């Protein structure tokens, strides 16, 4: 599901098993968050992921849908993929921590097309801080739609 290359969230890109307990905790937190209209763990098209559909009210009409897909591994690796569908295209951005032949372990694949290779970066150590950082970056993008 990644623009600009192979789908790195399929299979175990980290070498570790999926952390379904962590995904369950995130699902419980996001299920009561008004930003999301649907939080689906292990959907048939992506059984290793948590898929969170953003509330359309956060976006102008030209943005048809937006979602955050989360994969977390027991060793602390992760891939968080933000995707918007627009009237005339899409926007993709991904935050990753996993072994990589194209970047350092911590990296991002920036929007609008999440290219591979991405940009080397440093993500927080604690998973809650990672989520907070990602949600803040998405929120800044959402606010940007309304300040243009």
Coordinates of N, CA and C in Angstrom, one line a residue:
X1 N 0.8 -1.2 0.0 CA 0.0 0.0 0.0 C 0.9 1.3 0.0
X2 N 2.1 1.1 -0.2 CA 3.0 2.3 -0.2 C 3.3 2.8 -1.6
X3 N 3.2 4.1 -1.7 CA 3.6 4.7 -2.9 C 5.1 4.6 -3.0
X4 N 5.6 4.6 -4.3 CA 7.1 4.7 -4.5 C 7.8 3.5 -4.2
X5 N 7.2 2.3 -4.2 CA 8.0 1.1 -4.1 C 7.3 0.0 -3.5
X6 N 8.0 -1.0 -3.0 CA 7.4 -2.2 -2.5 C 6.6 -1.9 -1.3
X7 N 5.7 -2.8 -1.0 CA 4.9 -2.6 0.3 C 5.6 -3.2 1.4
X8 N 6.3 -2.4 2.2 CA 7.2 -2.9 3.2 C 6.4 -3.3 4.5
X9 N 5.2 -3.0 4.6 CA 4.5 -3.4 5.8 C 3.8 -4.8 5.7
X10 N 4.0 -5.4 4.5 CA 3.5 -6.8 4.4 C 4.6 -7.7 4.9
X11 N 4.2 -8.8 5.6 CA 5.2 -9.7 6.1 C 5.9 -9.0 7.3
X12 N 7.0 -9.6 7.7 CA 7.7 -9.1 8.9 C 9.0 -8.4 8.4
X13 N 8.8 -7.1 8.1 CA 9.9 -6.3 7.7 C 11.0 -6.2 8.8
X14 N 10.5 -6.4 10.0 CA 11.4 -6.2 11.2 C 12.1 -7.4 11.6
X15 N 11.7 -8.6 11.1 CA 12.2 -9.8 11.6 C 11.6 -10.3 12.9
X16 N 10.6 -9.5 13.4 CA 9.9 -9.9 14.6 C 8.4 -10.1 14.3
X17 N 7.8 -10.8 15.3 CA 6.3 -11.0 15.1 C 5.5 -9.7 15.4
X18 N 4.3 -9.7 14.8 CA 3.4 -8.6 15.0 C 3.0 -8.5 16.5
X19 N 3.0 -7.3 17.1 CA 2.6 -7.1 18.5 C 1.1 -6.8 18.5
X20 N 0.3 -7.9 18.5 CA -1.1 -7.7 18.5 C -1.6 -7.1 19.8
X21 N -0.9 -7.4 21.0 CA -1.3 -6.8 22.2 C -1.2 -5.2 22.2
X22 N -0.1 -4.8 21.6 CA 0.1 -3.3 21.4 C -1.0 -2.7 20.5
X23 N -1.3 -3.4 19.4 CA -2.3 -2.9 18.5 C -3.7 -2.9 19.2
X24 N -3.9 -3.8 20.1 CA -5.2 -3.8 20.8 C -5.3 -2.6 21.8
X25 N -4.2 -2.3 22.4 CA -4.2 -1.1 23.3 C -4.4 0.2 22.5
X26 N -3.8 0.3 21.3 CA -4.0 1.4 20.5 C -5.4 1.5 20.0
X27 N -5.9 0.3 19.6 CA -7.3 0.3 19.1 C -8.3 0.8 20.2
X28 N -8.1 0.3 21.4 CA -9.0 0.8 22.5 C -8.9 2.3 22.7
X29 N -7.7 2.9 22.6 CA -7.6 4.3 22.8 C -8.2 5.1 21.6
X30 N -8.0 4.6 20.4 CA -8.5 5.3 19.2 C -10.0 5.1 19.0
X31 N -10.6 4.0 19.6 CA -12.0 3.8 19.4 C -12.9 4.8 20.0
X32 N -12.3 5.6 21.0 CA -13.1 6.6 21.7 C -12.7 8.0 21.2
X33 N -11.8 8.1 20.2 CA -11.3 9.4 19.8 C -12.1 9.9 18.6
X34 N -12.6 11.1 18.7 CA -13.5 11.6 17.7 C -12.9 11.9 16.4
X35 N -11.5 11.8 16.3 CA -10.8 12.0 15.1 C -11.1 10.8 14.1
X36 N -11.5 9.7 14.7 CA -11.7 8.5 13.9 C -13.1 8.1 13.9
X37 N -13.6 7.7 12.7 CA -15.0 7.2 12.5 C -15.0 5.7 12.6
X38 N -13.9 5.0 12.3 CA -13.8 3.6 12.3 C -12.4 3.2 12.7
X39 N -12.2 2.2 13.6 CA -10.9 1.6 13.9 C -11.1 0.1 13.8
X40 N -10.4 -0.4 12.8 CA -10.5 -1.8 12.4 C -9.2 -2.5 12.6
X41 N -9.2 -3.5 13.5 CA -8.0 -4.3 13.7 C -8.1 -5.6 12.9
X42 N -7.0 -5.9 12.2 CA -6.9 -7.1 11.4 C -8.0 -7.2 10.3
X43 N -8.1 -6.1 9.5 CA -9.1 -6.2 8.4 C -8.6 -7.3 7.4
X44 N -9.5 -7.9 6.7 CA -9.2 -9.0 5.8 C -8.1 -8.6 4.8
X45 N -8.1 -7.3 4.3 CA -7.1 -6.9 3.3 C -5.7 -6.7 4.0
X46 N -5.7 -6.6 5.3 CA -4.4 -6.3 6.0 C -4.4 -6.9 7.4
X47 N -4.4 -8.2 7.6 CA -4.6 -8.8 8.9 C -3.5 -8.5 10.0
X48 N -2.4 -7.9 9.5 CA -1.4 -7.5 10.5 C -1.5 -6.0 10.9
X49 N -2.5 -5.3 10.5 CA -2.6 -3.9 10.7 C -3.8 -3.5 11.5
X50 N -3.7 -2.3 12.1 CA -4.8 -1.5 12.6 C -5.1 -0.4 11.6
X51 N -6.3 -0.3 11.1 CA -6.7 0.7 10.1 C -7.6 1.7 10.8
X52 N -7.3 2.9 10.8 CA -8.0 4.0 11.5 C -8.5 5.0 10.4
X53 N -9.8 5.1 10.2 CA -10.4 6.0 9.3 C -10.7 7.3 9.9
X54 N -10.1 8.4 9.4 CA -10.3 9.7 9.9 C -11.7 10.3 9.6
X55 N -12.2 11.1 10.5 CA -13.5 11.7 10.4 C -13.4 12.7 9.2
X56 N -14.3 12.6 8.2 CA -14.3 13.4 7.0 C -14.5 14.9 7.4
X57 N -15.1 15.2 8.5 CA -15.3 16.6 8.9 C -14.0 17.3 9.1
X58 N -12.9 16.6 9.3 CA -11.6 17.3 9.5 C -11.0 17.8 8.2
X59 N -11.6 17.5 7.1 CA -11.0 17.7 5.8 C -12.0 18.5 4.9
X60 N -11.4 19.2 3.9 CA -12.3 19.9 2.9 C -12.8 18.8 2.0
X61 N -13.8 19.2 1.2 CA -14.5 18.3 0.3 C -13.6 17.6 -0.7
X62 N -12.5 18.2 -1.1 CA -11.6 17.6 -2.1 C -10.9 16.4 -1.6
X63 N -10.8 16.3 -0.3 CA -10.2 15.1 0.3 C -11.3 14.1 0.6
X64 N -11.3 13.0 -0.2 CA -12.4 12.0 -0.1 C -12.4 11.1 1.1
X65 N -11.2 10.8 1.5 CA -11.0 9.9 2.7 C -9.6 10.0 3.2
X66 N -9.4 9.6 4.5 CA -8.0 9.6 5.1 C -8.0 8.5 6.1
X67 N -6.8 7.9 6.2 CA -6.7 6.8 7.1 C -5.2 6.7 7.6
X68 N -5.1 6.1 8.8 CA -3.8 5.8 9.3 C -3.7 4.3 9.5
X69 N -2.7 3.6 8.9 CA -2.5 2.2 9.1 C -1.3 2.0 9.9
X70 N -1.5 1.1 11.0 CA -0.4 0.9 12.0 C -0.1 -0.5 12.0
X71 N 1.2 -0.8 11.9 CA 1.8 -2.1 12.1 C 2.9 -2.0 13.2
X72 N 2.8 -2.8 14.3 CA 3.8 -2.7 15.4 C 4.3 -4.1 15.6
X73 N 5.6 -4.2 15.9 CA 6.3 -5.5 16.1 C 6.7 -5.6 17.5
X74 N 6.8 -6.9 18.0 CA 7.2 -7.1 19.4 C 8.5 -6.6 19.7
X75 N 9.4 -6.4 18.8 CA 10.8 -5.9 19.0 C 10.8 -4.3 19.0
X76 N 9.6 -3.7 18.9 CA 9.6 -2.2 18.9 C 9.6 -1.6 17.5
X77 N 9.8 -2.4 16.5 CA 9.8 -1.8 15.1 C 8.3 -1.5 14.8
X78 N 8.2 -0.6 13.8 CA 6.8 -0.2 13.4 C 6.8 0.4 12.0
X79 N 5.6 0.5 11.5 CA 5.4 1.2 10.2 C 4.0 1.9 10.4
X80 N 3.9 3.2 10.3 CA 2.7 3.9 10.3 C 2.5 4.6 9.0
X81 N 1.4 4.3 8.3 CA 1.2 4.8 7.0 C 0.0 5.7 6.9
X82 N 0.1 7.0 6.6 CA -1.0 7.9 6.5 C -1.3 8.0 5.0
X83 N -2.6 7.9 4.7 CA -3.0 8.0 3.3 C -4.3 8.8 3.2
X84 N -4.3 9.7 2.2 CA -5.4 10.5 1.9 C -5.8 10.2 0.4
X85 N -7.1 10.1 0.1 CA -7.6 10.0 -1.2 C -8.2 11.3 -1.6
X86 N -7.7 11.9 -2.7 CA -8.2 13.2 -3.2 C -9.0 13.0 -4.4
X87 N -9.8 14.0 -4.8 CA -10.5 14.0 -6.1 C -9.6 13.7 -7.2
X88 N -8.4 14.2 -7.2 CA -7.5 14.1 -8.3 C -6.2 13.3 -8.0
X89 N -6.1 12.5 -7.0 CA -4.9 11.8 -6.7 C -4.9 11.3 -5.2
X90 N -3.7 11.3 -4.6 CA -3.6 10.8 -3.3 C -2.4 11.5 -2.6
X91 N -2.3 11.3 -1.3 CA -1.2 11.8 -0.5 C -0.8 10.7 0.4
X92 N 0.5 10.3 0.5 CA 1.0 9.3 1.3 C 2.2 9.8 2.1
X93 N 2.3 9.3 3.3 CA 3.5 9.7 4.2 C 3.6 8.5 5.2
X94 N 4.8 8.0 5.4 CA 5.0 6.9 6.3 C 6.2 7.1 7.2
X95 N 6.0 6.7 8.5 CA 7.0 6.7 9.5 C 7.4 5.3 9.8
X96 N 8.7 5.0 9.8 CA 9.1 3.6 9.9 C 10.3 3.4 10.9
X97 N 10.3 2.3 11.5 CA 11.5 1.8 12.3 C 11.5 0.3 12.0
X98 N 12.6 0.0 11.2 CA 12.8 -1.4 10.9 C 14.1 -1.5 10.1
X99 N 14.7 -2.7 10.0 CA 16.0 -2.8 9.2 C 15.6 -2.4 7.8
X100 N 16.6 -1.8 7.2 CA 16.3 -1.3 5.8 C 17.6 -1.3 5.0
X101 N 17.5 -1.6 3.7 CA 18.6 -1.5 2.8 C 18.7 -0.2 2.2
X102 N 17.7 0.7 2.4 CA 17.6 2.0 1.7 C 17.8 3.2 2.7
X103 N 17.6 3.0 4.0 CA 17.7 4.0 5.0 C 18.2 3.5 6.3
X104 N 18.4 4.4 7.2 CA 18.8 3.9 8.6 C 17.5 3.2 9.2
X105 N 17.6 2.6 10.3 CA 16.5 1.9 10.9 C 15.3 2.8 11.1
X106 N 15.5 4.0 11.6 CA 14.5 5.0 11.8 C 14.5 5.9 10.6
X107 N 13.3 6.0 9.9 CA 13.2 6.8 8.7 C 11.8 7.2 8.4
X108 N 11.6 8.1 7.5 CA 10.3 8.5 7.0 C 10.3 8.4 5.5
X109 N 9.1 8.2 5.0 CA 8.9 8.3 3.5 C 7.9 9.5 3.4
X110 N 8.4 10.7 3.1 CA 7.6 11.9 3.2 C 6.6 12.0 2.1
X111 N 5.5 12.8 2.4 CA 4.5 13.1 1.4 C 5.1 14.1 0.4
X112 N 4.5 14.1 -0.7 CA 3.1 13.6 -1.0 C 3.1 12.2 -1.5
X113 N 4.3 11.6 -1.9 CA 4.2 10.3 -2.5 C 5.0 9.2 -1.8
X114 N 5.5 9.5 -0.6 CA 6.3 8.5 0.2 C 7.3 7.7 -0.6
X115 N 8.3 8.4 -1.2 CA 9.3 7.7 -2.0 C 10.2 6.8 -1.2
X116 N 10.7 5.9 -1.9 CA 11.8 5.0 -1.4 C 13.0 5.2 -2.3
X117 N 14.2 5.5 -1.7 CA 14.4 5.7 -0.3 C 13.8 6.9 0.3
X118 N 13.6 6.9 1.6 CA 13.0 8.0 2.3 C 14.1 8.9 2.9
X119 N 13.8 9.5 4.0 CA 14.7 10.4 4.8 C 15.0 9.7 6.1
X120 N 16.3 9.7 6.4 CA 16.7 9.2 7.7 C 16.3 10.2 8.8
X121 N 15.9 9.6 10.0 CA 15.4 10.5 11.1 C 15.6 9.7 12.4
X122 N 15.2 10.3 13.4 CA 15.2 9.6 14.7 C 13.8 9.7 15.3
X123 N 13.2 8.6 15.6 CA 11.9 8.5 16.3 C 12.0 8.4 17.8
X124 N 11.0 8.8 18.5 CA 11.1 8.6 20.0 C 11.2 7.1 20.3
X125 N 11.7 6.9 21.5 CA 11.9 5.5 21.9 C 10.6 4.8 22.4
X126 N 9.8 5.6 23.1 CA 8.5 5.1 23.7 C 7.4 5.1 22.6
X127 N 6.7 4.0 22.5 CA 5.7 3.9 21.4 C 4.6 5.0 21.6
X128 N 4.3 5.4 22.8 CA 3.2 6.4 23.0 C 3.7 7.7 22.4
X129 N 5.0 8.0 22.6 CA 5.6 9.2 22.0 C 5.6 9.2 20.5
X130 N 5.9 8.0 19.9 CA 5.8 7.9 18.5 C 4.4 8.2 18.0
X131 N 3.4 7.6 18.6 CA 2.0 7.9 18.2 C 1.7 9.4 18.3
X132 N 2.1 9.9 19.4 CA 1.8 11.4 19.7 C 2.5 12.2 18.6
X133 N 3.7 11.9 18.2 CA 4.4 12.7 17.2 C 3.7 12.5 15.9
X134 N 3.3 11.3 15.5 CA 2.6 11.1 14.2 C 1.3 11.8 14.2
X135 N 0.5 11.6 15.2 CA -0.8 12.3 15.3 C -0.7 13.8 15.2
X136 N 0.3 14.3 15.9 CA 0.5 15.8 15.8 C 0.9 16.3 14.4
X137 N 1.7 15.5 13.7 CA 2.1 15.9 12.3 C 0.9 15.8 11.4
X138 N 0.0 14.8 11.6 CA -1.2 14.7 10.8 C -2.1 15.8 11.1
X139 N -2.3 16.1 12.4 CA -3.1 17.2 12.8 C -2.7 18.6 12.2
X140 N -1.4 18.8 12.1 CA -0.9 20.0 11.5 C -1.2 20.0 10.0
X141 N -1.2 18.9 9.4 CA -1.6 18.8 8.0 C -3.1 19.1 7.8
X142 N -3.9 18.6 8.7 CA -5.3 18.8 8.7 C -5.6 20.3 8.9
X143 N -5.0 20.9 9.8 CA -5.2 22.4 10.1 C -4.8 23.2 8.8
X144 N -3.7 22.7 8.1 CA -3.2 23.4 7.0 C -4.3 23.5 5.8
X145 N -5.2 22.6 5.8 CA -6.2 22.6 4.8 C -7.1 23.9 5.0
X146 N -7.3 24.3 6.2 CA -8.2 25.3 6.6 C -7.6 26.7 6.7
X147 N -6.3 26.8 6.6 CA -5.6 28.0 6.8 C -5.1 28.6 5.4
X148 N -5.4 27.9 4.3 CA -4.9 28.4 3.0 C -5.8 29.4 2.4

